[in-house]
Amino acid sequence: MAWCFLPSWIDLESVSISFELPARTVLKRAGVATLATSSATALRLTLAPALLRVAFDPYLVIDLPPPLGDMGLQQVEYDFRSGAMAPNVFYTGGLVRMGKESAEDEARAFMRELVTSTPMAIPPYDPTSDRDLVLTVRQVLSNLESGSGGPPVRGARVSARVTLREEIAGAVGPDGFRIPAGATIDASVDVEGTREEIETAPRVRRIEVDCSSAVLRKNGADQADLRRFVVMRGGDIVVERAEPLGAAGQAAGVESLVRLFGALAAGGGVALDAQRLGPSVVEGMVKEEIARALRPVLVEWVQQNAEIVAGMDLREVLGIAAEGQAVA
């Protein structure tokens, strides 16, 4: 599905933002009841075309005075089309079990406070047509922190799953990469900073990428299909899984790695006898060669597509300087 803040050739299935809340963080007070974490808790906001979900792991505790039994809140879902809010509230103990409906109302109130002052607050809402979706999500984070004294939000992990409608490619001379149309990408992004810093100038620390296919070209030929890699701030790459292609891909085991290593090292001045090295050593060298070959191509692509996401400059987010400039 096309989202206005992304180019039409990126089909975003859903996106999540998660971070950790300290133990005994109070998110909401209502009369004698308190909505709080009992231990360090992962809070996960998931945005999909039809809903916003807030989930907690472990569940939040709705603390009530004895003899009333405490309750837990696992998650709240907000239907953008109808405005309905569905909390998952359950009893966790106590002698007197009552007040669940009131607890569910408070969970709905918590969700309403999260989306207040945003377009999400007025159904029907369609996030795919929100051209300022980045600003909308920033306001949700601000509401989370400011409500009831607010837990301090520091650092976050953003996860997304996308499918490419068109091929994307980049090249530096005879070297390059291409991700074919129809490929799926699962990315998890670790973001640094306080909530204010994340809102105004997010800084990516690392990106973990799982891809159904990302083909590396070296010296004009397809050499490897990257399936899992990590991009560090500044553009350095760590390859975790790659499969040989071409002649190397037709061989088996260490032989394929030897051939691929020879192909990647050709012309690079690497004087090693790969036949004498163990499989794990050869594999590590292959991955390092792939990372070295891919980095300048990735940097070039980011510089040329810095504004691909509305409201962000990928060069600043990833710590990759514009051409002729130093990294901030």
Coordinates of C-alpha atoms in Angstrom, one line a residue:
M1 CA 0.0 0.0 0.0
A2 CA 1.3 3.4 -1.0
W3 CA 2.0 5.9 1.8
C4 CA 2.2 9.6 1.1
F5 CA 5.4 10.2 3.1
L6 CA 7.2 7.5 1.1
P7 CA 7.8 7.1 -2.6
S8 CA 5.1 5.1 -4.4
W9 CA 7.4 2.2 -5.1
I10 CA 7.8 1.4 -1.4
D11 CA 4.9 -0.7 0.0
L12 CA 5.0 -0.4 3.8
E13 CA 3.2 -3.1 5.6
S14 CA 3.6 -1.7 9.1
V15 CA 6.0 0.2 11.3
S16 CA 6.7 -0.1 15.0
I17 CA 8.6 2.0 17.6
S18 CA 9.7 0.4 20.8
F19 CA 11.6 1.5 23.8
E20 CA 12.1 0.5 27.5
L21 CA 10.3 2.1 30.4
P22 CA 12.0 1.9 33.8
A23 CA 10.4 -0.1 36.6
R24 CA 7.7 1.7 38.6
T25 CA 7.1 4.3 35.9
V26 CA 3.6 5.8 36.3
L27 CA 1.9 6.4 33.0
K28 CA -1.5 7.5 34.4
R29 CA -3.3 8.1 37.7
A30 CA -7.1 8.0 38.0
G31 CA -8.6 8.4 41.4
V32 CA -7.2 5.6 43.6
A33 CA -6.0 3.6 40.6
T34 CA -2.5 3.8 39.2
L35 CA -1.3 2.6 35.8
A36 CA 2.4 1.8 36.1
T37 CA 5.2 -0.6 35.2
S38 CA 6.1 -3.2 37.8
S39 CA 9.5 -3.9 36.2
A40 CA 11.5 -2.7 33.2
T41 CA 8.9 -2.8 30.5
A42 CA 9.1 -2.7 26.7
L43 CA 6.5 -0.4 25.2
R44 CA 5.8 -1.0 21.5
L45 CA 3.8 1.4 19.3
T46 CA 2.7 -0.3 16.0
L47 CA 1.2 1.7 13.2
A48 CA -0.7 0.0 10.4
P49 CA -3.0 1.3 7.7
A50 CA -6.1 0.7 9.9
L51 CA -4.9 0.9 13.5
L52 CA -2.6 2.0 16.2
R53 CA -1.6 -0.5 18.8
V54 CA 0.2 0.1 22.1
A55 CA 1.5 -3.0 23.7
F56 CA 3.5 -3.7 26.9
D57 CA 5.9 -6.5 27.8
P58 CA 5.4 -7.4 30.6
Y59 CA 1.9 -6.0 31.0
L60 CA 1.2 -2.8 32.9
V61 CA -0.2 -3.1 36.4
I62 CA -3.4 -1.3 37.3
D63 CA -2.8 -0.9 41.0
L64 CA -5.9 -0.7 43.2
P65 CA -6.1 -0.5 47.0
P66 CA -7.0 -3.7 48.9
P67 CA -9.2 -5.7 49.0
L68 CA -9.7 -4.8 45.3
G69 CA -7.8 -7.1 43.0
D70 CA -5.1 -5.6 40.8
M71 CA -5.5 -5.8 37.0
G72 CA -3.1 -6.0 34.1
L73 CA -3.1 -4.1 30.8
Q74 CA -1.4 -5.9 27.9
Q75 CA -2.3 -3.6 25.0
V76 CA -4.8 -1.1 23.6
E77 CA -5.8 -1.0 19.9
Y78 CA -7.3 2.0 18.2
D79 CA -9.3 1.5 15.0
F80 CA -8.7 4.5 12.8
R81 CA -11.8 4.0 10.7
S82 CA -14.4 3.8 13.5
G83 CA -12.5 5.4 16.5
A84 CA -13.2 2.2 18.6
M85 CA -10.6 1.4 21.2
A86 CA -10.1 -2.2 22.4
P87 CA -8.1 -2.6 25.6
N88 CA -6.9 -6.0 26.8
V89 CA -7.5 -5.8 30.6
F90 CA -7.5 -8.8 33.0
Y91 CA -7.4 -9.6 36.7
T92 CA -4.1 -10.5 38.2
G93 CA -5.2 -11.4 41.8
G94 CA -7.0 -10.1 44.9
L95 CA -10.1 -11.1 46.8
V96 CA -12.6 -8.7 45.3
R97 CA -12.8 -8.6 41.5
M98 CA -14.6 -5.6 40.3
G99 CA -14.1 -2.4 38.4
K100 CA -12.9 -4.0 35.2
E101 CA -15.1 -1.8 33.0
S102 CA -13.7 1.3 34.7
A103 CA -10.2 0.0 34.2
E104 CA -11.0 -0.4 30.5
D105 CA -12.3 3.1 30.3
E106 CA -9.1 4.4 31.8
A107 CA -7.1 2.4 29.2
R108 CA -9.1 4.1 26.5
A109 CA -8.5 7.4 28.1
F110 CA -4.8 6.7 28.0
M111 CA -5.0 6.0 24.3
R112 CA -7.0 9.2 23.6
E113 CA -4.3 11.2 25.4
L114 CA -1.7 9.6 23.2
V115 CA -3.4 10.8 19.9
T116 CA -4.7 14.1 21.2
S117 CA -3.6 17.1 19.0
T118 CA -2.9 14.8 16.1
P119 CA -4.9 13.9 13.0
M120 CA -5.3 10.4 14.5
A121 CA -7.7 11.8 17.1
I122 CA -10.5 12.4 14.5
P123 CA -11.8 9.2 12.8
P124 CA -11.9 8.1 10.1
Y125 CA -8.1 8.7 9.8
D126 CA -5.9 7.2 7.0
P127 CA -2.2 7.2 7.9
T128 CA -1.3 6.3 4.3
S129 CA -2.7 9.7 3.1
D130 CA -1.0 11.7 5.9
R131 CA 1.8 13.7 4.2
D132 CA 3.0 14.8 7.6
L133 CA 3.0 11.3 9.2
V134 CA 6.5 11.8 10.6
L135 CA 5.3 14.9 12.5
T136 CA 2.2 13.1 13.6
V137 CA 4.2 10.3 15.2
R138 CA 6.5 12.8 16.8
Q139 CA 3.5 14.4 18.5
V140 CA 2.3 10.9 19.8
L141 CA 5.8 10.4 21.4
S142 CA 5.5 13.9 22.9
N143 CA 2.1 13.1 24.3
L144 CA 3.5 9.9 25.8
E145 CA 6.2 11.7 27.6
S146 CA 4.2 14.7 28.8
G147 CA 1.2 12.8 30.1
S148 CA 1.0 12.6 33.9
G149 CA 4.5 13.8 34.4
G150 CA 5.6 11.5 31.6
P151 CA 8.3 8.8 31.5
P152 CA 11.5 10.0 29.9
V153 CA 11.8 8.5 26.4
R154 CA 15.4 7.9 25.5
G155 CA 16.5 5.9 22.6
A156 CA 14.1 3.8 20.5
R157 CA 14.0 0.9 18.0
V158 CA 12.1 1.4 14.8
S159 CA 11.1 -1.7 12.9
A160 CA 9.4 -1.9 9.5
R161 CA 8.6 -4.4 6.8
V162 CA 8.4 -3.2 3.2
T163 CA 8.0 -4.7 -0.2
L164 CA 9.6 -2.9 -3.3
R165 CA 7.3 -2.3 -6.2
E166 CA 10.2 -1.3 -8.4
E167 CA 13.9 -2.3 -8.5
I168 CA 16.3 0.1 -6.7
A169 CA 20.0 0.2 -7.7
G170 CA 23.1 2.2 -7.1
A171 CA 26.6 2.1 -8.7
V172 CA 30.1 3.5 -8.4
G173 CA 31.9 2.7 -11.6
P174 CA 31.7 -1.1 -12.3
D175 CA 30.6 -1.9 -8.8
G176 CA 27.1 -1.6 -7.4
F177 CA 24.0 -3.2 -5.9
R178 CA 20.4 -3.8 -6.9
I179 CA 17.3 -5.0 -5.0
P180 CA 14.8 -6.4 -7.4
A181 CA 11.1 -5.5 -7.6
G182 CA 9.1 -7.7 -5.3
A183 CA 11.9 -8.1 -2.7
T184 CA 10.9 -7.8 0.9
I185 CA 13.0 -6.0 3.5
D186 CA 12.7 -6.2 7.3
A187 CA 14.7 -3.5 9.0
S188 CA 15.3 -2.7 12.7
V189 CA 16.7 0.7 13.4
D190 CA 18.3 1.7 16.7
V191 CA 17.9 5.5 17.2
E192 CA 19.9 7.6 19.8
G193 CA 18.8 10.5 21.9
T194 CA 16.1 11.9 24.1
R195 CA 12.5 12.3 22.9
E196 CA 13.3 15.9 21.8
E197 CA 16.4 14.8 19.9
I198 CA 14.5 12.0 18.2
E199 CA 11.7 14.4 17.2
T200 CA 14.0 17.2 15.8
A201 CA 17.1 15.4 14.6
P202 CA 17.0 11.6 14.9
R203 CA 20.4 9.9 14.8
V204 CA 20.6 6.3 13.7
R205 CA 23.1 4.1 15.6
R206 CA 22.7 0.9 13.6
I207 CA 20.3 -0.7 11.1
E208 CA 19.8 -4.4 11.0
V209 CA 18.5 -5.5 7.5
D210 CA 17.0 -8.8 6.4
C211 CA 16.4 -8.9 2.7
S212 CA 15.0 -11.5 0.4
S213 CA 17.5 -10.4 -2.2
A214 CA 20.2 -7.7 -2.5
V215 CA 22.6 -8.4 -5.3
L216 CA 26.2 -7.0 -5.1
R217 CA 28.0 -6.3 -8.4
K218 CA 31.7 -6.3 -8.5
N219 CA 33.8 -5.5 -11.6
G220 CA 30.6 -5.5 -13.7
A221 CA 29.3 -9.0 -12.6
D222 CA 26.9 -10.2 -10.0
Q223 CA 29.0 -11.7 -7.2
A224 CA 26.8 -12.2 -4.1
D225 CA 23.3 -12.0 -2.8
L226 CA 23.2 -10.3 0.6
R227 CA 20.5 -11.7 2.9
R228 CA 21.4 -10.1 6.2
F229 CA 23.7 -7.1 7.0
V230 CA 24.1 -4.3 9.4
V231 CA 24.6 -0.6 8.5
M232 CA 26.4 1.4 11.2
R233 CA 26.3 5.2 11.7
G234 CA 28.5 6.7 9.1
G235 CA 27.9 4.0 6.5
D236 CA 30.2 1.2 7.7
I237 CA 28.7 -2.3 6.9
V238 CA 28.9 -5.6 8.6
V239 CA 27.8 -8.5 6.4
E240 CA 26.2 -11.4 8.4
R241 CA 24.8 -13.6 5.6
A242 CA 25.6 -13.7 1.9
E243 CA 25.2 -16.3 -0.8
P244 CA 27.6 -16.6 -3.8
L245 CA 26.3 -16.0 -7.3
G246 CA 27.5 -16.8 -10.8
A247 CA 30.4 -19.3 -11.1
A248 CA 31.0 -19.2 -7.4
G249 CA 27.4 -20.0 -6.7
Q250 CA 27.6 -23.2 -8.7
A251 CA 30.3 -24.6 -6.4
A252 CA 29.7 -26.1 -3.0
G253 CA 30.9 -25.3 0.5
V254 CA 34.3 -23.8 0.9
E255 CA 35.0 -24.1 -2.8
S256 CA 32.3 -21.5 -3.6
L257 CA 33.8 -19.2 -1.0
V258 CA 37.3 -19.6 -2.4
R259 CA 36.0 -18.7 -5.9
L260 CA 34.0 -15.8 -4.6
F261 CA 36.9 -14.5 -2.5
G262 CA 39.1 -14.7 -5.6
A263 CA 36.5 -12.8 -7.7
L264 CA 36.1 -10.0 -5.1
A265 CA 39.9 -9.7 -4.5
A266 CA 40.8 -9.6 -8.2
G267 CA 42.7 -6.5 -9.0
G268 CA 42.6 -5.5 -5.3
G269 CA 46.2 -6.5 -4.5
V270 CA 45.1 -9.2 -2.0
A271 CA 47.8 -11.9 -2.0
L272 CA 46.4 -14.8 -0.1
D273 CA 46.2 -18.5 -0.9
A274 CA 42.5 -19.1 0.0
Q275 CA 42.9 -22.8 -0.6
R276 CA 45.1 -23.1 2.5
L277 CA 42.6 -21.3 4.7
G278 CA 39.8 -22.8 6.8
P279 CA 36.2 -22.3 5.8
S280 CA 35.4 -19.9 8.6
V281 CA 38.5 -17.7 7.8
V282 CA 37.6 -17.6 4.1
E283 CA 33.9 -16.8 4.9
G284 CA 35.0 -13.9 7.2
M285 CA 37.3 -12.5 4.5
V286 CA 34.5 -12.8 1.9
K287 CA 32.1 -10.8 4.1
E288 CA 34.8 -8.2 4.7
E289 CA 35.4 -7.8 1.0
I290 CA 31.7 -7.6 0.3
A291 CA 31.3 -4.8 3.0
R292 CA 34.2 -2.9 1.5
A293 CA 32.8 -3.1 -2.0
L294 CA 29.3 -2.2 -0.8
R295 CA 30.0 0.8 1.4
P296 CA 30.9 3.5 -1.3
V297 CA 27.9 2.4 -3.3
L298 CA 25.6 2.8 -0.3
V299 CA 27.1 6.2 0.6
E300 CA 26.6 7.4 -3.0
W301 CA 22.9 6.2 -3.0
V302 CA 22.1 7.9 0.3
Q303 CA 23.7 11.2 -1.0
Q304 CA 21.6 11.0 -4.1
N305 CA 18.3 10.0 -2.3
A306 CA 18.7 12.0 0.9
E307 CA 15.1 13.2 0.9
I308 CA 13.4 10.0 -0.1
V309 CA 11.4 10.0 3.2
A310 CA 9.3 13.2 3.7
G311 CA 10.4 15.2 6.7
M312 CA 13.9 13.6 7.0
D313 CA 17.4 14.1 5.5
L314 CA 18.9 10.6 5.4
R315 CA 22.4 12.0 5.3
E316 CA 21.9 13.6 8.7
V317 CA 20.0 10.6 10.1
L318 CA 22.6 8.1 9.1
G319 CA 25.7 10.4 9.7
I320 CA 26.7 10.3 6.0
A321 CA 28.1 13.7 4.9
A322 CA 26.9 15.4 1.8
E323 CA 29.4 15.4 -1.0
G324 CA 32.3 17.8 -0.1
Q325 CA 31.2 18.1 3.5
A326 CA 32.4 16.6 6.8
V327 CA 30.1 14.4 8.9
A328 CA 28.5 16.4 11.8

